[in-house]
Amino acid sequence: MRDKTLCIKRPEVSHEGFASLAIPTYRASTIVFDSAEAYANRKYRGPDGYTYGLHGTPTSRTLEASITALEQGVRTVLVPSGQAAITIVFLTLLMPGDSVLIPDTAYPPVAGFCENYLKPRGISFRVYDPMIGGGIADLIDGTVKLIWTESPGSTTMEIQDIPAIVAAAKARGVLTGCDNTWATPLYFKPLARGMDFSSMALTKYVGGHSDLLMGSIAVKDIELHRRLRDTMRMIGLGVSPDDCALALRGMETMAVRLAHCGRIAHDFAKRIQSRIAPGLVLHPALESAPGHEVWKRDFAGTSGVFSVVIPTHAEDALPDLLTAAKTFSIGASWGGTHSLLAPMTISRVTDANAHPGTILRISIGLEDENDLWADLEPIVDVIASERTMARTA
Ligand SMILES: *Cc1c(COP(=O)(O)O)cnc(C)c1O
């Protein structure tokens, strides 16, 4: 071979004796075949075969298999974001004339997708109270093809009765899915509880370092896997093997990070609750939390995100207190090593008494807990001040 060709055709090197603990990052668009016949037959390679980089490399398949094992499913599909993990399920199942039920506490862009993308295309949706449980049966008419859940709910942290919703759905032959981002399969396994789809924003705890965006959809029915893969192929979606390698690395420390962040978040939630009006701290492990009994029954732990309702008298002071925080950063998303504060406002369709003001979402990372508490204490002081004033008056 001549030099220009030698620049392209790599000499083979031995892999013998090379046993590494790291997962290699296999990048590819083209997959090559060793015969014209193998190329012609590539579409018969099945769900685990390799045909084109967009549809998987050994790196993405390793991440998929790891998530499948944790979720106790049969296959997992990787998508470019946690939001896509939800929309790809909806796009796969729903046809014009169909409808989907979503909880009032769903990750907010889900309702936006239903209203602004699905509805103009003839697919309707209905928002239900996350505490509805088996009462969801009353909302299932002939058009409902999917019931979506998210437990705990975004920002307000309500725990849903997943087994009761599954029972009602199965009785009517309706498929169900759960956004499992907060608990991760370490603390809750939706598929084992009867759900058909378990999605995660890997962006959060699996990635764990605020540097990648990805989502996963795990299923326990190989036919649903085929349908999801068909949607992905037709739309032209895939994920980067480099991001998969980051997610695999993140997953190695996930159990330790979750245990640590979960312990501190629960501890802080109890500490804050002891000082302010009851009901203002939203954390599933507190007895006052909506769905606490279901959480105790179904979940194996709590992760590091919870919320505090900011009462009216503390609203004005909050922006300066957030800006003054030294260890927490201000920002959306969560589940990384850096602790975050995010002032949120919610809108609820099913609850006329929903908190109208600010709710502070707190994501605990890996910094020293005393430094974190030093940032939170002045906020708690302001919230508690009215109570103190009331007591001393
Ligand atoms: C963040 C989040 C998502 C979306 O994840 P992205 O990767 O940011 O699109 C979906 N569901 C829940 C519960 C989330 O917290």
GROMACS .gro file of N, CA and C in nm, residues 48-189:
model
  426
   48ASP      N    1  -3.032  -0.621   1.833
   48ASP     CA    2  -2.901  -0.604   1.896
   48ASP      C    3  -2.787  -0.602   1.795
   49GLY      N    4  -2.821  -0.613   1.665
   49GLY     CA    5  -2.717  -0.608   1.564
   49GLY      C    6  -2.675  -0.465   1.536
   50TYR      N    7  -2.564  -0.450   1.466
   50TYR     CA    8  -2.513  -0.317   1.431
   50TYR      C    9  -2.530  -0.294   1.281
   51THR      N   10  -2.590  -0.180   1.246
   51THR     CA   11  -2.611  -0.150   1.104
   51THR      C   12  -2.565  -0.011   1.067
   52TYR      N   13  -2.576   0.082   1.164
   52TYR     CA   14  -2.542   0.221   1.136
   52TYR      C   15  -2.519   0.288   1.270
   53GLY      N   16  -2.421   0.378   1.276
   53GLY     CA   17  -2.384   0.435   1.405
   53GLY      C   18  -2.498   0.502   1.479
   54LEU      N   19  -2.589   0.564   1.403
   54LEU     CA   20  -2.704   0.632   1.465
   54LEU      C   21  -2.787   0.535   1.548
   55HIS      N   22  -2.789   0.408   1.505
   55HIS     CA   23  -2.877   0.310   1.570
   55HIS      C   24  -2.806   0.231   1.680
   56GLY      N   25  -2.681   0.267   1.710
   56GLY     CA   26  -2.615   0.203   1.824
   56GLY      C   27  -2.473   0.160   1.795
   57THR      N   28  -2.387   0.173   1.896
   57THR     CA   29  -2.252   0.120   1.894
   57THR      C   30  -2.236   0.040   2.023
   58PRO      N   31  -2.129  -0.037   2.039
   58PRO     CA   32  -2.115  -0.113   2.165
   58PRO      C   33  -2.119  -0.023   2.289
   59THR      N   34  -2.081   0.104   2.275
   59THR     CA   35  -2.084   0.192   2.391
   59THR      C   36  -2.229   0.223   2.431
   60SER      N   37  -2.312   0.260   2.332
   60SER     CA   38  -2.452   0.290   2.366
   60SER      C   39  -2.524   0.164   2.411
   61ARG      N   40  -2.490   0.050   2.349
   61ARG     CA   41  -2.556  -0.075   2.389
   61ARG      C   42  -2.519  -0.113   2.533
   62THR      N   43  -2.397  -0.081   2.574
   62THR     CA   44  -2.357  -0.111   2.713
   62THR      C   45  -2.439  -0.027   2.811
   63LEU      N   46  -2.458   0.101   2.776
   63LEU     CA   47  -2.541   0.187   2.862
   63LEU      C   48  -2.686   0.137   2.864
   64GLU      N   49  -2.738   0.104   2.746
   64GLU     CA   50  -2.875   0.051   2.740
   64GLU      C   51  -2.890  -0.074   2.827
   65ALA      N   52  -2.793  -0.164   2.815
   65ALA     CA   53  -2.802  -0.291   2.889
   65ALA      C   54  -2.793  -0.266   3.040
   66SER      N   55  -2.711  -0.169   3.080
   66SER     CA   56  -2.700  -0.138   3.223
   66SER      C   57  -2.831  -0.085   3.277
   67ILE      N   58  -2.896   0.004   3.200
   67ILE     CA   59  -3.024   0.060   3.245
   67ILE      C   60  -3.131  -0.048   3.245
   68THR      N   61  -3.131  -0.132   3.140
   68THR     CA   62  -3.228  -0.243   3.134
   68THR      C   63  -3.217  -0.330   3.259
   69ALA      N   64  -3.094  -0.361   3.299
   69ALA     CA   65  -3.075  -0.448   3.416
   69ALA      C   66  -3.130  -0.380   3.542
   70LEU      N   67  -3.099  -0.249   3.558
   70LEU     CA   68  -3.147  -0.178   3.678
   70LEU      C   69  -3.298  -0.165   3.678
   71GLU      N   70  -3.356  -0.141   3.561
   71GLU     CA   71  -3.501  -0.121   3.551
   71GLU      C   72  -3.577  -0.253   3.547
   72GLN      N   73  -3.506  -0.364   3.542
   72GLN     CA   74  -3.567  -0.497   3.530
   72GLN      C   75  -3.659  -0.506   3.408
   73GLY      N   76  -3.608  -0.457   3.295
   73GLY     CA   77  -3.683  -0.463   3.171
   73GLY      C   78  -3.620  -0.562   3.075
   74VAL      N   79  -3.661  -0.553   2.946
   74VAL     CA   80  -3.596  -0.638   2.846
   74VAL      C   81  -3.507  -0.558   2.750
   75ARG      N   82  -3.540  -0.431   2.726
   75ARG     CA   83  -3.456  -0.345   2.642
   75ARG      C   84  -3.475  -0.201   2.685
   76THR      N   85  -3.376  -0.118   2.646
   76THR     CA   86  -3.383   0.026   2.672
   76THR      C   87  -3.348   0.100   2.544
   77VAL      N   88  -3.415   0.213   2.522
   77VAL     CA   89  -3.384   0.300   2.409
   77VAL      C   90  -3.325   0.429   2.465
   78LEU      N   91  -3.217   0.478   2.404
   78LEU     CA   92  -3.156   0.604   2.447
   78LEU      C   93  -3.195   0.716   2.353
   79VAL      N   94  -3.228   0.831   2.408
   79VAL     CA   95  -3.272   0.946   2.329
   79VAL      C   96  -3.194   1.070   2.375
   80PRO      N   97  -3.199   1.179   2.297
   80PRO     CA   98  -3.110   1.292   2.326
   80PRO      C   99  -3.143   1.375   2.451
   81SER      N  100  -3.256   1.355   2.515
   81SER     CA  101  -3.286   1.432   2.637
   81SER      C  102  -3.393   1.360   2.717
   82GLY      N  103  -3.412   1.405   2.840
   82GLY     CA  104  -3.519   1.350   2.922
   82GLY      C  105  -3.656   1.386   2.865
   83GLN      N  106  -3.666   1.506   2.809
   83GLN     CA  107  -3.793   1.546   2.746
   83GLN      C  108  -3.824   1.453   2.627
   84ALA      N  109  -3.721   1.420   2.547
   84ALA     CA  110  -3.743   1.330   2.433
   84ALA      C  111  -3.783   1.190   2.481
   85ALA      N  112  -3.739   1.150   2.600
   85ALA     CA  113  -3.777   1.018   2.651
   85ALA      C  114  -3.928   1.011   2.670
   86ILE      N  115  -3.989   1.125   2.698
   86ILE     CA  116  -4.135   1.130   2.714
   86ILE      C  117  -4.202   1.144   2.577
   87THR      N  118  -4.154   1.240   2.497
   87THR     CA  119  -4.222   1.267   2.370
   87THR      C  120  -4.212   1.148   2.274
   88ILE      N  121  -4.103   1.074   2.278
   88ILE     CA  122  -4.089   0.961   2.185
   88ILE      C  123  -4.190   0.851   2.220
   89VAL      N  124  -4.217   0.833   2.349
   89VAL     CA  125  -4.322   0.737   2.387
   89VAL      C  126  -4.456   0.784   2.333
   90PHE      N  127  -4.487   0.914   2.353
   90PHE     CA  128  -4.616   0.967   2.307
   90PHE      C  129  -4.627   0.955   2.155
   91LEU      N  130  -4.521   0.994   2.084
   91LEU     CA  131  -4.525   0.991   1.937
   91LEU      C  132  -4.538   0.849   1.884
   92THR      N  133  -4.483   0.753   1.959
   92THR     CA  134  -4.489   0.614   1.914
   92THR      C  135  -4.630   0.555   1.930
   93LEU      N  136  -4.699   0.594   2.038
   93LEU     CA  137  -4.826   0.528   2.069
   93LEU      C  138  -4.949   0.599   2.014
   94LEU      N  139  -4.942   0.732   2.001
   94LEU     CA  140  -5.066   0.808   1.981
   94LEU      C  141  -5.091   0.843   1.835
   95MET      N  142  -5.214   0.820   1.792
   95MET     CA  143  -5.257   0.851   1.656
   95MET      C  144  -5.369   0.955   1.664
   96PRO      N  145  -5.395   1.025   1.552
   96PRO     CA  146  -5.505   1.122   1.554
   96PRO      C  147  -5.634   1.055   1.605
   97GLY      N  148  -5.704   1.126   1.696
   97GLY     CA  149  -5.825   1.070   1.758
   97GLY      C  150  -5.800   1.008   1.894
   98ASP      N  151  -5.672   0.973   1.921
   98ASP     CA  152  -5.637   0.916   2.051
   98ASP      C  153  -5.619   1.027   2.154
   99SER      N  154  -5.612   0.985   2.281
   99SER     CA  155  -5.578   1.082   2.385
   99SER      C  156  -5.487   1.020   2.489
  100VAL      N  157  -5.422   1.107   2.566
  100VAL     CA  158  -5.327   1.067   2.670
  100VAL      C  159  -5.366   1.140   2.798
  101LEU      N  160  -5.350   1.071   2.912
  101LEU     CA  161  -5.374   1.135   3.042
  101LEU      C  162  -5.239   1.169   3.104
  102ILE      N  163  -5.222   1.295   3.145
  102ILE     CA  164  -5.095   1.334   3.209
  102ILE      C  165  -5.124   1.396   3.346
  103PRO      N  166  -5.035   1.373   3.442
  103PRO     CA  167  -5.058   1.430   3.575
  103PRO      C  168  -5.033   1.580   3.574
  104ASP      N  169  -5.104   1.650   3.662
  104ASP     CA  170  -5.090   1.796   3.673
  104ASP      C  171  -4.948   1.833   3.713
  105THR      N  172  -4.875   1.738   3.770
  105THR     CA  173  -4.741   1.762   3.823
  105THR      C  174  -4.632   1.713   3.728
  106ALA      N  175  -4.669   1.684   3.602
  106ALA     CA  176  -4.567   1.636   3.505
  106ALA      C  177  -4.462   1.745   3.483
  107TYR      N  178  -4.342   1.702   3.447
  107TYR     CA  179  -4.237   1.794   3.404
  107TYR      C  180  -4.302   1.896   3.308
  108PRO      N  181  -4.298   2.027   3.339
  108PRO     CA  182  -4.386   2.122   3.268
  108PRO      C  183  -4.382   2.117   3.115
  109PRO      N  184  -4.269   2.095   3.049
  109PRO     CA  185  -4.274   2.091   2.902
  109PRO      C  186  -4.361   1.979   2.845
  110VAL      N  187  -4.402   1.882   2.927
  110VAL     CA  188  -4.488   1.774   2.877
  110VAL      C  189  -4.625   1.830   2.838
  111ALA      N  190  -4.683   1.914   2.926
  111ALA     CA  191  -4.813   1.974   2.894
  111ALA      C  192  -4.799   2.065   2.771
  112GLY      N  193  -4.687   2.135   2.760
  112GLY     CA  194  -4.663   2.220   2.644
  112GLY      C  195  -4.659   2.139   2.515
  113PHE      N  196  -4.593   2.023   2.520
  113PHE     CA  197  -4.587   1.934   2.404
  113PHE      C  198  -4.728   1.888   2.365
  114CYS      N  199  -4.807   1.851   2.466
  114CYS     CA  200  -4.944   1.803   2.439
  114CYS      C  201  -5.029   1.915   2.378
  115GLU      N  202  -5.018   2.035   2.434
  115GLU     CA  203  -5.102   2.147   2.390
  115GLU      C  204  -5.059   2.197   2.251
  116ASN      N  205  -4.928   2.214   2.232
  116ASN     CA  206  -4.881   2.287   2.114
  116ASN      C  207  -4.832   2.197   2.000
  117TYR      N  208  -4.805   2.070   2.030
  117TYR     CA  209  -4.761   1.980   1.923
  117TYR      C  210  -4.867   1.874   1.893
  118LEU      N  211  -4.913   1.803   1.998
  118LEU     CA  212  -5.007   1.693   1.973
  118LEU      C  213  -5.147   1.744   1.935
  119LYS      N  214  -5.195   1.844   2.010
  119LYS     CA  215  -5.334   1.888   1.990
  119LYS      C  216  -5.359   1.935   1.846
  120PRO      N  217  -5.272   2.019   1.788
  120PRO     CA  218  -5.296   2.060   1.649
  120PRO      C  219  -5.295   1.942   1.551
  121ARG      N  220  -5.239   1.827   1.594
  121ARG     CA  221  -5.234   1.709   1.508
  121ARG      C  222  -5.345   1.609   1.542
  122GLY      N  223  -5.445   1.655   1.619
  122GLY     CA  224  -5.563   1.572   1.642
  122GLY      C  225  -5.549   1.472   1.755
  123ILE      N  226  -5.445   1.490   1.839
  123ILE     CA  227  -5.428   1.401   1.956
  123ILE      C  228  -5.458   1.485   2.079
  124SER      N  229  -5.555   1.442   2.159
  124SER     CA  230  -5.593   1.525   2.274
  124SER      C  231  -5.531   1.472   2.402
  125PHE      N  232  -5.541   1.553   2.506
  125PHE     CA  233  -5.485   1.513   2.635
  125PHE      C  234  -5.574   1.566   2.745
  126ARG      N  235  -5.563   1.501   2.860
  126ARG     CA  236  -5.639   1.545   2.975
  126ARG      C  237  -5.544   1.544   3.094
  127VAL      N  238  -5.551   1.651   3.174
  127VAL     CA  239  -5.464   1.664   3.291
  127VAL      C  240  -5.540   1.612   3.413
  128TYR      N  241  -5.475   1.523   3.490
  128TYR     CA  242  -5.543   1.467   3.608
  128TYR      C  243  -5.468   1.500   3.736
  129ASP      N  244  -5.542   1.495   3.846
  129ASP     CA  245  -5.486   1.518   3.980
  129ASP      C  246  -5.388   1.404   4.012
  130PRO      N  247  -5.263   1.435   4.045
  130PRO     CA  248  -5.165   1.327   4.067
  130PRO      C  249  -5.205   1.231   4.180
  131MET      N  250  -5.292   1.277   4.271
  131MET     CA  251  -5.334   1.192   4.383
  131MET      C  252  -5.456   1.107   4.349
  132ILE      N  253  -5.490   1.099   4.222
  132ILE     CA  254  -5.615   1.034   4.180
  132ILE      C  255  -5.618   0.883   4.209
  133GLY      N  256  -5.503   0.818   4.205
  133GLY     CA  257  -5.496   0.673   4.231
  133GLY      C  258  -5.588   0.594   4.138
  134GLY      N  259  -5.662   0.498   4.197
  134GLY     CA  260  -5.751   0.412   4.118
  134GLY      C  261  -5.866   0.489   4.055
  135GLY      N  262  -5.893   0.610   4.105
  135GLY     CA  263  -5.998   0.694   4.048
  135GLY      C  264  -5.973   0.731   3.903
  136ILE      N  265  -5.851   0.703   3.854
  136ILE     CA  266  -5.818   0.732   3.714
  136ILE      C  267  -5.912   0.654   3.622
  137ALA      N  268  -5.967   0.543   3.672
  137ALA     CA  269  -6.057   0.459   3.591
  137ALA      C  270  -6.169   0.544   3.530
  138ASP      N  271  -6.217   0.645   3.606
  138ASP     CA  272  -6.329   0.728   3.558
  138ASP      C  273  -6.289   0.814   3.438
  139LEU      N  274  -6.159   0.835   3.418
  139LEU     CA  275  -6.115   0.921   3.307
  139LEU      C  276  -6.084   0.842   3.181
  140ILE      N  277  -6.085   0.709   3.193
  140ILE     CA  278  -6.047   0.626   3.078
  140ILE      C  279  -6.168   0.604   2.988
  141ASP      N  280  -6.169   0.675   2.875
  141ASP     CA  281  -6.272   0.646   2.775
  141ASP      C  282  -6.204   0.576   2.657
  142GLY      N  283  -6.280   0.550   2.553
  142GLY     CA  284  -6.228   0.472   2.441
  142GLY      C  285  -6.111   0.536   2.367
  143THR      N  286  -6.090   0.667   2.387
  143THR     CA  287  -5.981   0.734   2.314
  143THR      C  288  -5.847   0.724   2.386
  144VAL      N  289  -5.850   0.693   2.518
  144VAL     CA  290  -5.726   0.696   2.597
  144VAL      C  291  -5.636   0.577   2.560
  145LYS      N  292  -5.515   0.607   2.514
  145LYS     CA  293  -5.422   0.501   2.473
  145LYS      C  294  -5.301   0.495   2.566
  146LEU      N  295  -5.282   0.599   2.649
  146LEU     CA  296  -5.164   0.603   2.735
  146LEU      C  297  -5.195   0.684   2.860
  147ILE      N  298  -5.153   0.631   2.975
  147ILE     CA  299  -5.158   0.709   3.099
  147ILE      C  300  -5.014   0.734   3.141
  148TRP      N  301  -4.978   0.862   3.149
  148TRP     CA  302  -4.843   0.899   3.190
  148TRP      C  303  -4.843   0.934   3.337
  149THR      N  304  -4.734   0.902   3.406
  149THR     CA  305  -4.721   0.936   3.548
  149THR      C  306  -4.582   0.993   3.573
  150GLU      N  307  -4.570   1.063   3.683
  150GLU     CA  308  -4.438   1.110   3.727
  150GLU      C  309  -4.444   1.115   3.879
  151SER      N  310  -4.357   1.039   3.944
  151SER     CA  311  -4.367   1.026   4.089
  151SER      C  312  -4.228   1.025   4.150
  152PRO      N  313  -4.198   1.122   4.240
  152PRO     CA  314  -4.285   1.233   4.280
  152PRO      C  315  -4.302   1.334   4.168
  153GLY      N  316  -4.406   1.418   4.181
  153GLY     CA  317  -4.431   1.519   4.079
  153GLY      C  318  -4.327   1.629   4.081
  154SER      N  319  -4.311   1.694   3.965
  154SER     CA  320  -4.215   1.805   3.955
  154SER      C  321  -4.252   1.915   4.055
  155THR      N  322  -4.153   1.963   4.126
  155THR     CA  323  -4.157   2.075   4.219
  155THR      C  324  -4.242   2.049   4.344
  156THR      N  325  -4.367   1.999   4.328
  156THR     CA  326  -4.452   1.983   4.446
  156THR      C  327  -4.446   1.842   4.506
  157MET      N  328  -4.377   1.748   4.441
  157MET     CA  329  -4.331   1.623   4.501
  157MET      C  330  -4.439   1.524   4.545
  158GLU      N  331  -4.559   1.530   4.488
  158GLU     CA  332  -4.663   1.433   4.525
  158GLU      C  333  -4.623   1.293   4.476
  159ILE      N  334  -4.641   1.194   4.563
  159ILE     CA  335  -4.615   1.055   4.525
  159ILE      C  336  -4.744   0.993   4.471
  160GLN      N  337  -4.735   0.935   4.352
  160GLN     CA  338  -4.853   0.876   4.288
  160GLN      C  339  -4.867   0.729   4.327
  161ASP      N  340  -4.993   0.682   4.333
  161ASP     CA  341  -5.018   0.540   4.361
  161ASP      C  342  -5.009   0.463   4.228
  162ILE      N  343  -4.885   0.429   4.191
  162ILE     CA  344  -4.860   0.365   4.062
  162ILE      C  345  -4.933   0.230   4.049
  163PRO      N  346  -4.925   0.140   4.151
  163PRO     CA  347  -4.996   0.012   4.135
  163PRO      C  348  -5.145   0.030   4.112
  164ALA      N  349  -5.208   0.129   4.178
  164ALA     CA  350  -5.353   0.151   4.159
  164ALA      C  351  -5.381   0.200   4.017
  165ILE      N  352  -5.295   0.288   3.965
  165ILE     CA  353  -5.314   0.339   3.829
  165ILE      C  354  -5.293   0.226   3.727
  166VAL      N  355  -5.191   0.142   3.751
  166VAL     CA  356  -5.164   0.029   3.662
  166VAL      C  357  -5.285  -0.064   3.658
  167ALA      N  358  -5.344  -0.092   3.776
  167ALA     CA  359  -5.458  -0.185   3.782
  167ALA      C  360  -5.574  -0.131   3.698
  168ALA      N  361  -5.602   0.000   3.714
  168ALA     CA  362  -5.713   0.060   3.639
  168ALA      C  363  -5.684   0.058   3.489
  169ALA      N  364  -5.558   0.085   3.452
  169ALA     CA  365  -5.521   0.089   3.311
  169ALA      C  366  -5.529  -0.050   3.248
  170LYS      N  367  -5.476  -0.149   3.318
  170LYS     CA  368  -5.473  -0.286   3.265
  170LYS      C  369  -5.616  -0.338   3.243
  171ALA      N  370  -5.706  -0.300   3.335
  171ALA     CA  371  -5.845  -0.346   3.323
  171ALA      C  372  -5.907  -0.296   3.193
  172ARG      N  373  -5.853  -0.184   3.140
  172ARG     CA  374  -5.909  -0.128   3.016
  172ARG      C  375  -5.813  -0.143   2.898
  173GLY      N  376  -5.704  -0.216   2.918
  173GLY     CA  377  -5.608  -0.239   2.809
  173GLY      C  378  -5.532  -0.114   2.767
  174VAL      N  379  -5.511  -0.021   2.862
  174VAL     CA  380  -5.439   0.103   2.831
  174VAL      C  381  -5.294   0.091   2.878
  175LEU      N  382  -5.199   0.140   2.797
  175LEU     CA  383  -5.059   0.135   2.834
  175LEU      C  384  -5.025   0.247   2.932
  176THR      N  385  -4.921   0.223   3.013
  176THR     CA  386  -4.882   0.320   3.117
  176THR      C  387  -4.732   0.346   3.112
  177GLY      N  388  -4.694   0.468   3.150
  177GLY     CA  389  -4.552   0.502   3.157
  177GLY      C  390  -4.525   0.591   3.276
  178CYS      N  391  -4.401   0.584   3.327
  178CYS     CA  392  -4.365   0.662   3.445
  178CYS      C  393  -4.233   0.733   3.421
  179ASP      N  394  -4.229   0.862   3.452
  179ASP     CA  395  -4.103   0.937   3.452
  179ASP      C  396  -4.035   0.910   3.586
  180ASN      N  397  -3.926   0.835   3.581
  180ASN     CA  398  -3.859   0.784   3.702
  180ASN      C  399  -3.731   0.861   3.733
  181THR      N  400  -3.722   0.985   3.686
  181THR     CA  401  -3.597   1.061   3.698
  181THR      C  402  -3.554   1.084   3.843
  182TRP      N  403  -3.649   1.119   3.928
  182TRP     CA  404  -3.614   1.155   4.067
  182TRP      C  405  -3.564   1.034   4.145
  183ALA      N  406  -3.637   0.924   4.140
  183ALA     CA  407  -3.603   0.807   4.222
  183ALA      C  408  -3.487   0.728   4.160
  184THR      N  409  -3.479   0.727   4.029
  184THR     CA  410  -3.393   0.635   3.954
  184THR      C  411  -3.436   0.491   3.990
  185PRO      N  412  -3.399   0.394   3.908
  185PRO     CA  413  -3.438   0.256   3.942
  185PRO      C  414  -3.372   0.205   4.071
  186LEU      N  415  -3.280   0.281   4.129
  186LEU     CA  416  -3.225   0.238   4.257
  186LEU      C  417  -3.331   0.248   4.367
  187TYR      N  418  -3.423   0.342   4.354
  187TYR     CA  419  -3.522   0.364   4.460
  187TYR      C  420  -3.665   0.330   4.419
  188PHE      N  421  -3.689   0.314   4.289
  188PHE     CA  422  -3.823   0.274   4.245
  188PHE      C  423  -3.812   0.206   4.109
  189LYS      N  424  -3.886   0.098   4.090
  189LYS     CA  425  -3.879   0.024   3.964
  189LYS      C  426  -4.018   0.018   3.900
   0.00000   0.00000   0.00000
